[in-house]
Amino acid sequence: MASLTASTVALALMMASAASVQAAIPLWGQCGVRVLAILERLFASPELTVNTSMIGTANESRSVSGTATSGGSIATTSKPPPATTSVASSGSGLAEKFVAHGKVYFGVAADQNTLTNGCVANLIPKDFNCITPENSMKWDAIEPSQNTFNFGGADYVVNFAMSKGALIRGHTLVWHSQLPSWVTMISNPSTLTSVINNHINTLAGRYKGKIYAWDVVNEIFNENGSFRSSVFYNLLGQSFVTIAFNAAHTADPTAKLYINDYNLDSVNAKAQAVVTLVNNLKAAGVPVHGIGTQAHLSAGGAGGVQAALTFLASAGTDVAITELDIAGAAAVDYVTVVRACLNTPACIGITVWGCSDKDSWRAAYTPLLYDSQCKPKAAYYAILAIL
């Protein structure tokens, strides 16, 4: 147990309550909704100061020719990172204390632009032992045109994480959003199957043995539990899920493979659809190892998380909170989520969707554990107090 007293916890909760955002806001989907992010950044804090001295020389966006798996060109800024066989908690703060409770990681989303900021870079060894690339492994960043791959941003994140002894969650292999137009325009099922296999084999294969877990499919359900309309579902039906998981397992047999979605914060129709699908996939021998619940929460919206995690765990896989941020960052809300994971044996880790509010896709709602000046909030201390 932490040495902080009960009065410390109470003080932290009161501080956060006074500062929290009280207005109700909608539930949030995936962090890549760029229009919303741009609007919110109009209200965010001033631009961050870049300091590369903490990391070394930052990779530039220059491209060099190479050979892709299927014969296309690879635009890249570095060689693939070397394999690693051991990962330890990389800090004396949240990560170390969370792992001491039998969990695997307390992680953070980041990309090269935030990792080259001295403040954020310093937080990762201290509080986070797992990094999820926020955007640099998404399809539009990796393969903007067919068979032309750009690994510069992804390589940077992987190299940085490995230099800190941190785990890496790959995000994401198949998603309807941030998808290049050349993919959405495919009209032949066989062509799309080949494209999915090639994309996953190239991306997951590049980092074989280096990624702890992949979000293989992301946001594939509507709120009522039906499959979302996308080029993948419209051409292949739900078989695209099996195709993607099998391809990911072939490319990297040691990686944990997840289905990831938002609004899984209560036992609702979408959560039921996810559990049903995972059970069916497992029965068919498809390698699925985990369910990711994003947990982009409104203020006061954490009340259903415990029941939701328990229900998701009934699928018999690992469960992870993959993109946590909470409008207003009230200590009571963050503590509720962390306690829910601690109380759920299948919940192996939590990832917060950014370090500092100024770098959040929901910056106007100050949803993270560190403020725009990179100072820890009351919610941060409240979490420490319960670990």
mmCIF file with all atom_site columns, N, CA, C and O in Angstrom, residues 1-5 8-9 13 94 97-98 101 106 331-343 350 379-387:
data_model
loop_
_atom_site.group_PDB
_atom_site.id
_atom_site.type_symbol
_atom_site.label_atom_id
_atom_site.label_alt_id
_atom_site.label_comp_id
_atom_site.label_asym_id
_atom_site.label_entity_id
_atom_site.label_seq_id
_atom_site.pdbx_PDB_ins_code
_atom_site.Cartn_x
_atom_site.Cartn_y
_atom_site.Cartn_z
_atom_site.occupancy
_atom_site.B_iso_or_equiv
_atom_site.pdbx_formal_charge
_atom_site.auth_seq_id
_atom_site.auth_comp_id
_atom_site.auth_asym_id
_atom_site.auth_atom_id
_atom_site.pdbx_PDB_model_num
ATOM 1   N N  . MET A 1 1   ? 0.847   -1.202 0.000   1.00 0.00 ? 1   MET A N  1
ATOM 2   C CA . MET A 1 1   ? 0.000   0.000  0.000   1.00 0.00 ? 1   MET A CA 1
ATOM 3   C C  . MET A 1 1   ? 0.879   1.247  0.000   1.00 0.00 ? 1   MET A C  1
ATOM 4   O O  . MET A 1 1   ? 1.958   1.282  0.573   1.00 0.00 ? 1   MET A O  1
ATOM 5   N N  . ALA A 1 2   ? 0.353   2.315  -0.611  1.00 0.00 ? 2   ALA A N  1
ATOM 6   C CA . ALA A 1 2   ? 1.099   3.557  -0.619  1.00 0.00 ? 2   ALA A CA 1
ATOM 7   C C  . ALA A 1 2   ? 1.120   4.154  0.778   1.00 0.00 ? 2   ALA A C  1
ATOM 8   O O  . ALA A 1 2   ? 0.244   3.903  1.607   1.00 0.00 ? 2   ALA A O  1
ATOM 9   N N  . SER A 1 3   ? 2.133   4.977  1.034   1.00 0.00 ? 3   SER A N  1
ATOM 10  C CA . SER A 1 3   ? 2.258   5.569  2.355   1.00 0.00 ? 3   SER A CA 1
ATOM 11  C C  . SER A 1 3   ? 1.355   6.776  2.546   1.00 0.00 ? 3   SER A C  1
ATOM 12  O O  . SER A 1 3   ? 1.241   7.299  3.642   1.00 0.00 ? 3   SER A O  1
ATOM 13  N N  . LEU A 1 4   ? 0.677   7.233  1.463   1.00 0.00 ? 4   LEU A N  1
ATOM 14  C CA . LEU A 1 4   ? -0.194  8.382  1.597   1.00 0.00 ? 4   LEU A CA 1
ATOM 15  C C  . LEU A 1 4   ? -1.364  8.040  2.505   1.00 0.00 ? 4   LEU A C  1
ATOM 16  O O  . LEU A 1 4   ? -1.907  6.951  2.472   1.00 0.00 ? 4   LEU A O  1
ATOM 17  N N  . THR A 1 5   ? -1.822  8.988  3.300   1.00 0.00 ? 5   THR A N  1
ATOM 18  C CA . THR A 1 5   ? -2.866  8.739  4.276   1.00 0.00 ? 5   THR A CA 1
ATOM 19  C C  . THR A 1 5   ? -4.235  8.924  3.657   1.00 0.00 ? 5   THR A C  1
ATOM 20  O O  . THR A 1 5   ? -4.400  9.469  2.570   1.00 0.00 ? 5   THR A O  1
ATOM 21  N N  . THR A 1 8   ? -4.973  12.387 2.753   1.00 0.00 ? 8   THR A N  1
ATOM 22  C CA . THR A 1 8   ? -4.400  12.810 1.473   1.00 0.00 ? 8   THR A CA 1
ATOM 23  C C  . THR A 1 8   ? -5.350  12.494 0.338   1.00 0.00 ? 8   THR A C  1
ATOM 24  O O  . THR A 1 8   ? -5.570  13.291 -0.571  1.00 0.00 ? 8   THR A O  1
ATOM 25  N N  . VAL A 1 9   ? -5.927  11.284 0.394   1.00 0.00 ? 9   VAL A N  1
ATOM 26  C CA . VAL A 1 9   ? -6.883  10.896 -0.634  1.00 0.00 ? 9   VAL A CA 1
ATOM 27  C C  . VAL A 1 9   ? -8.064  11.840 -0.633  1.00 0.00 ? 9   VAL A C  1
ATOM 28  O O  . VAL A 1 9   ? -8.520  12.323 -1.669  1.00 0.00 ? 9   VAL A O  1
ATOM 29  N N  . LEU A 1 13  ? -9.376  14.255 -3.647  1.00 0.00 ? 13  LEU A N  1
ATOM 30  C CA . LEU A 1 13  ? -10.724 14.166 -4.216  1.00 0.00 ? 13  LEU A CA 1
ATOM 31  C C  . LEU A 1 13  ? -11.427 15.518 -4.163  1.00 0.00 ? 13  LEU A C  1
ATOM 32  O O  . LEU A 1 13  ? -12.092 15.916 -5.121  1.00 0.00 ? 13  LEU A O  1
ATOM 33  N N  . LEU A 1 94  ? 3.212   5.694  -11.199 1.00 0.00 ? 94  LEU A N  1
ATOM 34  C CA . LEU A 1 94  ? 2.002   4.912  -11.444 1.00 0.00 ? 94  LEU A CA 1
ATOM 35  C C  . LEU A 1 94  ? 2.299   3.495  -11.913 1.00 0.00 ? 94  LEU A C  1
ATOM 36  O O  . LEU A 1 94  ? 1.691   2.534  -11.438 1.00 0.00 ? 94  LEU A O  1
ATOM 37  N N  . LYS A 1 97  ? 3.709   1.013  -9.174  1.00 0.00 ? 97  LYS A N  1
ATOM 38  C CA . LYS A 1 97  ? 2.709   0.705  -8.152  1.00 0.00 ? 97  LYS A CA 1
ATOM 39  C C  . LYS A 1 97  ? 1.582   -0.147 -8.727  1.00 0.00 ? 97  LYS A C  1
ATOM 40  O O  . LYS A 1 97  ? 1.067   -1.047 -8.055  1.00 0.00 ? 97  LYS A O  1
ATOM 41  N N  . PHE A 1 98  ? 1.192   0.117  -9.955  1.00 0.00 ? 98  PHE A N  1
ATOM 42  C CA . PHE A 1 98  ? 0.124   -0.652 -10.583 1.00 0.00 ? 98  PHE A CA 1
ATOM 43  C C  . PHE A 1 98  ? 0.576   -2.087 -10.843 1.00 0.00 ? 98  PHE A C  1
ATOM 44  O O  . PHE A 1 98  ? -0.165  -3.043 -10.580 1.00 0.00 ? 98  PHE A O  1
ATOM 45  N N  . HIS A 1 101 ? 0.430   -4.638 -8.112  1.00 0.00 ? 101 HIS A N  1
ATOM 46  C CA . HIS A 1 101 ? -0.864  -5.263 -7.842  1.00 0.00 ? 101 HIS A CA 1
ATOM 47  C C  . HIS A 1 101 ? -1.141  -6.426 -8.795  1.00 0.00 ? 101 HIS A C  1
ATOM 48  O O  . HIS A 1 101 ? -2.283  -6.902 -8.863  1.00 0.00 ? 101 HIS A O  1
ATOM 49  N N  . PHE A 1 106 ? 0.785   0.222  -16.802 1.00 0.00 ? 106 PHE A N  1
ATOM 50  C CA . PHE A 1 106 ? 0.029   1.469  -16.822 1.00 0.00 ? 106 PHE A CA 1
ATOM 51  C C  . PHE A 1 106 ? 0.661   2.283  -17.936 1.00 0.00 ? 106 PHE A C  1
ATOM 52  O O  . PHE A 1 106 ? 1.832   2.662  -17.851 1.00 0.00 ? 106 PHE A O  1
ATOM 53  N N  . ALA A 1 331 ? -10.858 13.432 -9.725  1.00 0.00 ? 331 ALA A N  1
ATOM 54  C CA . ALA A 1 331 ? -10.167 12.343 -9.044  1.00 0.00 ? 331 ALA A CA 1
ATOM 55  C C  . ALA A 1 331 ? -11.096 11.167 -8.779  1.00 0.00 ? 331 ALA A C  1
ATOM 56  O O  . ALA A 1 331 ? -10.712 10.008 -8.943  1.00 0.00 ? 331 ALA A O  1
ATOM 57  N N  . VAL A 1 332 ? -12.338 11.460 -8.386  1.00 0.00 ? 332 VAL A N  1
ATOM 58  C CA . VAL A 1 332 ? -13.267 10.385 -8.076  1.00 0.00 ? 332 VAL A CA 1
ATOM 59  C C  . VAL A 1 332 ? -13.542 9.523  -9.305  1.00 0.00 ? 332 VAL A C  1
ATOM 60  O O  . VAL A 1 332 ? -13.694 8.305  -9.209  1.00 0.00 ? 332 VAL A O  1
ATOM 61  N N  . ASP A 1 333 ? -13.582 10.143 -10.492 1.00 0.00 ? 333 ASP A N  1
ATOM 62  C CA . ASP A 1 333 ? -13.812 9.380  -11.721 1.00 0.00 ? 333 ASP A CA 1
ATOM 63  C C  . ASP A 1 333 ? -12.618 8.497  -12.052 1.00 0.00 ? 333 ASP A C  1
ATOM 64  O O  . ASP A 1 333 ? -12.773 7.307  -12.376 1.00 0.00 ? 333 ASP A O  1
ATOM 65  N N  . TYR A 1 334 ? -11.421 9.050  -11.991 1.00 0.00 ? 334 TYR A N  1
ATOM 66  C CA . TYR A 1 334 ? -10.230 8.257  -12.284 1.00 0.00 ? 334 TYR A CA 1
ATOM 67  C C  . TYR A 1 334 ? -10.048 7.130  -11.280 1.00 0.00 ? 334 TYR A C  1
ATOM 68  O O  . TYR A 1 334 ? -9.701  5.997  -11.642 1.00 0.00 ? 334 TYR A O  1
ATOM 69  N N  . VAL A 1 335 ? -10.275 7.412  -10.020 1.00 0.00 ? 335 VAL A N  1
ATOM 70  C CA . VAL A 1 335 ? -10.139 6.383  -8.994  1.00 0.00 ? 335 VAL A CA 1
ATOM 71  C C  . VAL A 1 335 ? -11.153 5.264  -9.235  1.00 0.00 ? 335 VAL A C  1
ATOM 72  O O  . VAL A 1 335 ? -10.841 4.073  -9.078  1.00 0.00 ? 335 VAL A O  1
ATOM 73  N N  . THR A 1 336 ? -12.359 5.618  -9.640  1.00 0.00 ? 336 THR A N  1
ATOM 74  C CA . THR A 1 336 ? -13.380 4.606  -9.919  1.00 0.00 ? 336 THR A CA 1
ATOM 75  C C  . THR A 1 336 ? -12.927 3.664  -11.029 1.00 0.00 ? 336 THR A C  1
ATOM 76  O O  . THR A 1 336 ? -13.093 2.432  -10.932 1.00 0.00 ? 336 THR A O  1
ATOM 77  N N  . VAL A 1 337 ? -12.344 4.218  -12.075 1.00 0.00 ? 337 VAL A N  1
ATOM 78  C CA . VAL A 1 337 ? -11.879 3.385  -13.192 1.00 0.00 ? 337 VAL A CA 1
ATOM 79  C C  . VAL A 1 337 ? -10.718 2.499  -12.767 1.00 0.00 ? 337 VAL A C  1
ATOM 80  O O  . VAL A 1 337 ? -10.690 1.296  -13.057 1.00 0.00 ? 337 VAL A O  1
ATOM 81  N N  . VAL A 1 338 ? -9.751  3.078  -12.080 1.00 0.00 ? 338 VAL A N  1
ATOM 82  C CA . VAL A 1 338 ? -8.579  2.298  -11.671 1.00 0.00 ? 338 VAL A CA 1
ATOM 83  C C  . VAL A 1 338 ? -8.989  1.193  -10.695 1.00 0.00 ? 338 VAL A C  1
ATOM 84  O O  . VAL A 1 338 ? -8.515  0.053  -10.797 1.00 0.00 ? 338 VAL A O  1
ATOM 85  N N  . ARG A 1 339 ? -9.862  1.512  -9.769  1.00 0.00 ? 339 ARG A N  1
ATOM 86  C CA . ARG A 1 339 ? -10.337 0.481  -8.841  1.00 0.00 ? 339 ARG A CA 1
ATOM 87  C C  . ARG A 1 339 ? -11.046 -0.649 -9.593  1.00 0.00 ? 339 ARG A C  1
ATOM 88  O O  . ARG A 1 339 ? -10.903 -1.822 -9.242  1.00 0.00 ? 339 ARG A O  1
ATOM 89  N N  . ALA A 1 340 ? -11.806 -0.303 -10.604 1.00 0.00 ? 340 ALA A N  1
ATOM 90  C CA . ALA A 1 340 ? -12.523 -1.324 -11.374 1.00 0.00 ? 340 ALA A CA 1
ATOM 91  C C  . ALA A 1 340 ? -11.549 -2.293 -12.018 1.00 0.00 ? 340 ALA A C  1
ATOM 92  O O  . ALA A 1 340 ? -11.768 -3.512 -12.018 1.00 0.00 ? 340 ALA A O  1
ATOM 93  N N  . CYS A 1 341 ? -10.463 -1.767 -12.564 1.00 0.00 ? 341 CYS A N  1
ATOM 94  C CA . CYS A 1 341 ? -9.456  -2.646 -13.160 1.00 0.00 ? 341 CYS A CA 1
ATOM 95  C C  . CYS A 1 341 ? -8.761  -3.475 -12.085 1.00 0.00 ? 341 CYS A C  1
ATOM 96  O O  . CYS A 1 341 ? -8.561  -4.685 -12.256 1.00 0.00 ? 341 CYS A O  1
ATOM 97  N N  . LEU A 1 342 ? -8.418  -2.854 -10.975 1.00 0.00 ? 342 LEU A N  1
ATOM 98  C CA . LEU A 1 342 ? -7.781  -3.594 -9.882  1.00 0.00 ? 342 LEU A CA 1
ATOM 99  C C  . LEU A 1 342 ? -8.669  -4.733 -9.388  1.00 0.00 ? 342 LEU A C  1
ATOM 100 O O  . LEU A 1 342 ? -8.183  -5.803 -9.024  1.00 0.00 ? 342 LEU A O  1
ATOM 101 N N  . ASN A 1 343 ? -9.973  -4.509 -9.396  1.00 0.00 ? 343 ASN A N  1
ATOM 102 C CA . ASN A 1 343 ? -10.922 -5.494 -8.884  1.00 0.00 ? 343 ASN A CA 1
ATOM 103 C C  . ASN A 1 343 ? -11.291 -6.570 -9.906  1.00 0.00 ? 343 ASN A C  1
ATOM 104 O O  . ASN A 1 343 ? -12.040 -7.489 -9.572  1.00 0.00 ? 343 ASN A O  1
ATOM 105 N N  . ILE A 1 350 ? -4.020  -0.467 -18.050 1.00 0.00 ? 350 ILE A N  1
ATOM 106 C CA . ILE A 1 350 ? -4.721  0.776  -18.365 1.00 0.00 ? 350 ILE A CA 1
ATOM 107 C C  . ILE A 1 350 ? -3.787  1.652  -19.193 1.00 0.00 ? 350 ILE A C  1
ATOM 108 O O  . ILE A 1 350 ? -2.612  1.814  -18.848 1.00 0.00 ? 350 ILE A O  1
ATOM 109 N N  . ALA A 1 379 ? -6.162  14.077 -9.533  1.00 0.00 ? 379 ALA A N  1
ATOM 110 C CA . ALA A 1 379 ? -6.486  12.701 -9.919  1.00 0.00 ? 379 ALA A CA 1
ATOM 111 C C  . ALA A 1 379 ? -5.246  11.817 -9.913  1.00 0.00 ? 379 ALA A C  1
ATOM 112 O O  . ALA A 1 379 ? -5.313  10.639 -9.540  1.00 0.00 ? 379 ALA A O  1
ATOM 113 N N  . TYR A 1 380 ? -4.117  12.376 -10.322 1.00 0.00 ? 380 TYR A N  1
ATOM 114 C CA . TYR A 1 380 ? -2.860  11.624 -10.311 1.00 0.00 ? 380 TYR A CA 1
ATOM 115 C C  . TYR A 1 380 ? -2.529  11.168 -8.883  1.00 0.00 ? 380 TYR A C  1
ATOM 116 O O  . TYR A 1 380 ? -2.241  9.993  -8.634  1.00 0.00 ? 380 TYR A O  1
ATOM 117 N N  . TYR A 1 381 ? -2.589  12.107 -7.951  1.00 0.00 ? 381 TYR A N  1
ATOM 118 C CA . TYR A 1 381 ? -2.238  11.762 -6.564  1.00 0.00 ? 381 TYR A CA 1
ATOM 119 C C  . TYR A 1 381 ? -3.273  10.824 -5.949  1.00 0.00 ? 381 TYR A C  1
ATOM 120 O O  . TYR A 1 381 ? -2.931  9.981  -5.108  1.00 0.00 ? 381 TYR A O  1
ATOM 121 N N  . ALA A 1 382 ? -4.527  10.978 -6.347  1.00 0.00 ? 382 ALA A N  1
ATOM 122 C CA . ALA A 1 382 ? -5.560  10.097 -5.816  1.00 0.00 ? 382 ALA A CA 1
ATOM 123 C C  . ALA A 1 382 ? -5.331  8.661  -6.272  1.00 0.00 ? 382 ALA A C  1
ATOM 124 O O  . ALA A 1 382 ? -5.551  7.718  -5.503  1.00 0.00 ? 382 ALA A O  1
ATOM 125 N N  . ILE A 1 383 ? -4.891  8.479  -7.518  1.00 0.00 ? 383 ILE A N  1
ATOM 126 C CA . ILE A 1 383 ? -4.581  7.126  -7.998  1.00 0.00 ? 383 ILE A CA 1
ATOM 127 C C  . ILE A 1 383 ? -3.396  6.547  -7.214  1.00 0.00 ? 383 ILE A C  1
ATOM 128 O O  . ILE A 1 383 ? -3.440  5.400  -6.765  1.00 0.00 ? 383 ILE A O  1
ATOM 129 N N  . LEU A 1 384 ? -2.350  7.344  -7.051  1.00 0.00 ? 384 LEU A N  1
ATOM 130 C CA . LEU A 1 384 ? -1.199  6.868  -6.279  1.00 0.00 ? 384 LEU A CA 1
ATOM 131 C C  . LEU A 1 384 ? -1.631  6.417  -4.885  1.00 0.00 ? 384 LEU A C  1
ATOM 132 O O  . LEU A 1 384 ? -1.120  5.423  -4.348  1.00 0.00 ? 384 LEU A O  1
ATOM 133 N N  . ALA A 1 385 ? -2.571  7.153  -4.326  1.00 0.00 ? 385 ALA A N  1
ATOM 134 C CA . ALA A 1 385 ? -2.971  6.872  -2.946  1.00 0.00 ? 385 ALA A CA 1
ATOM 135 C C  . ALA A 1 385 ? -3.686  5.543  -2.797  1.00 0.00 ? 385 ALA A C  1
ATOM 136 O O  . ALA A 1 385 ? -3.692  4.964  -1.694  1.00 0.00 ? 385 ALA A O  1
ATOM 137 N N  . ILE A 1 386 ? -4.298  5.040  -3.849  1.00 0.00 ? 386 ILE A N  1
ATOM 138 C CA . ILE A 1 386 ? -5.015  3.759  -3.730  1.00 0.00 ? 386 ILE A CA 1
ATOM 139 C C  . ILE A 1 386 ? -4.163  2.585  -4.208  1.00 0.00 ? 386 ILE A C  1
ATOM 140 O O  . ILE A 1 386 ? -4.607  1.434  -4.101  1.00 0.00 ? 386 ILE A O  1
ATOM 141 N N  . LEU A 1 387 ? -2.961  2.860  -4.716  1.00 0.00 ? 387 LEU A N  1
ATOM 142 C CA . LEU A 1 387 ? -2.110  1.773  -5.230  1.00 0.00 ? 387 LEU A CA 1
ATOM 143 C C  . LEU A 1 387 ? -1.149  1.288  -4.141  1.00 0.00 ? 387 LEU A C  1
ATOM 144 O O  . LEU A 1 387 ? -0.762  2.024  -3.254  1.00 0.00 ? 387 LEU A O  1
#
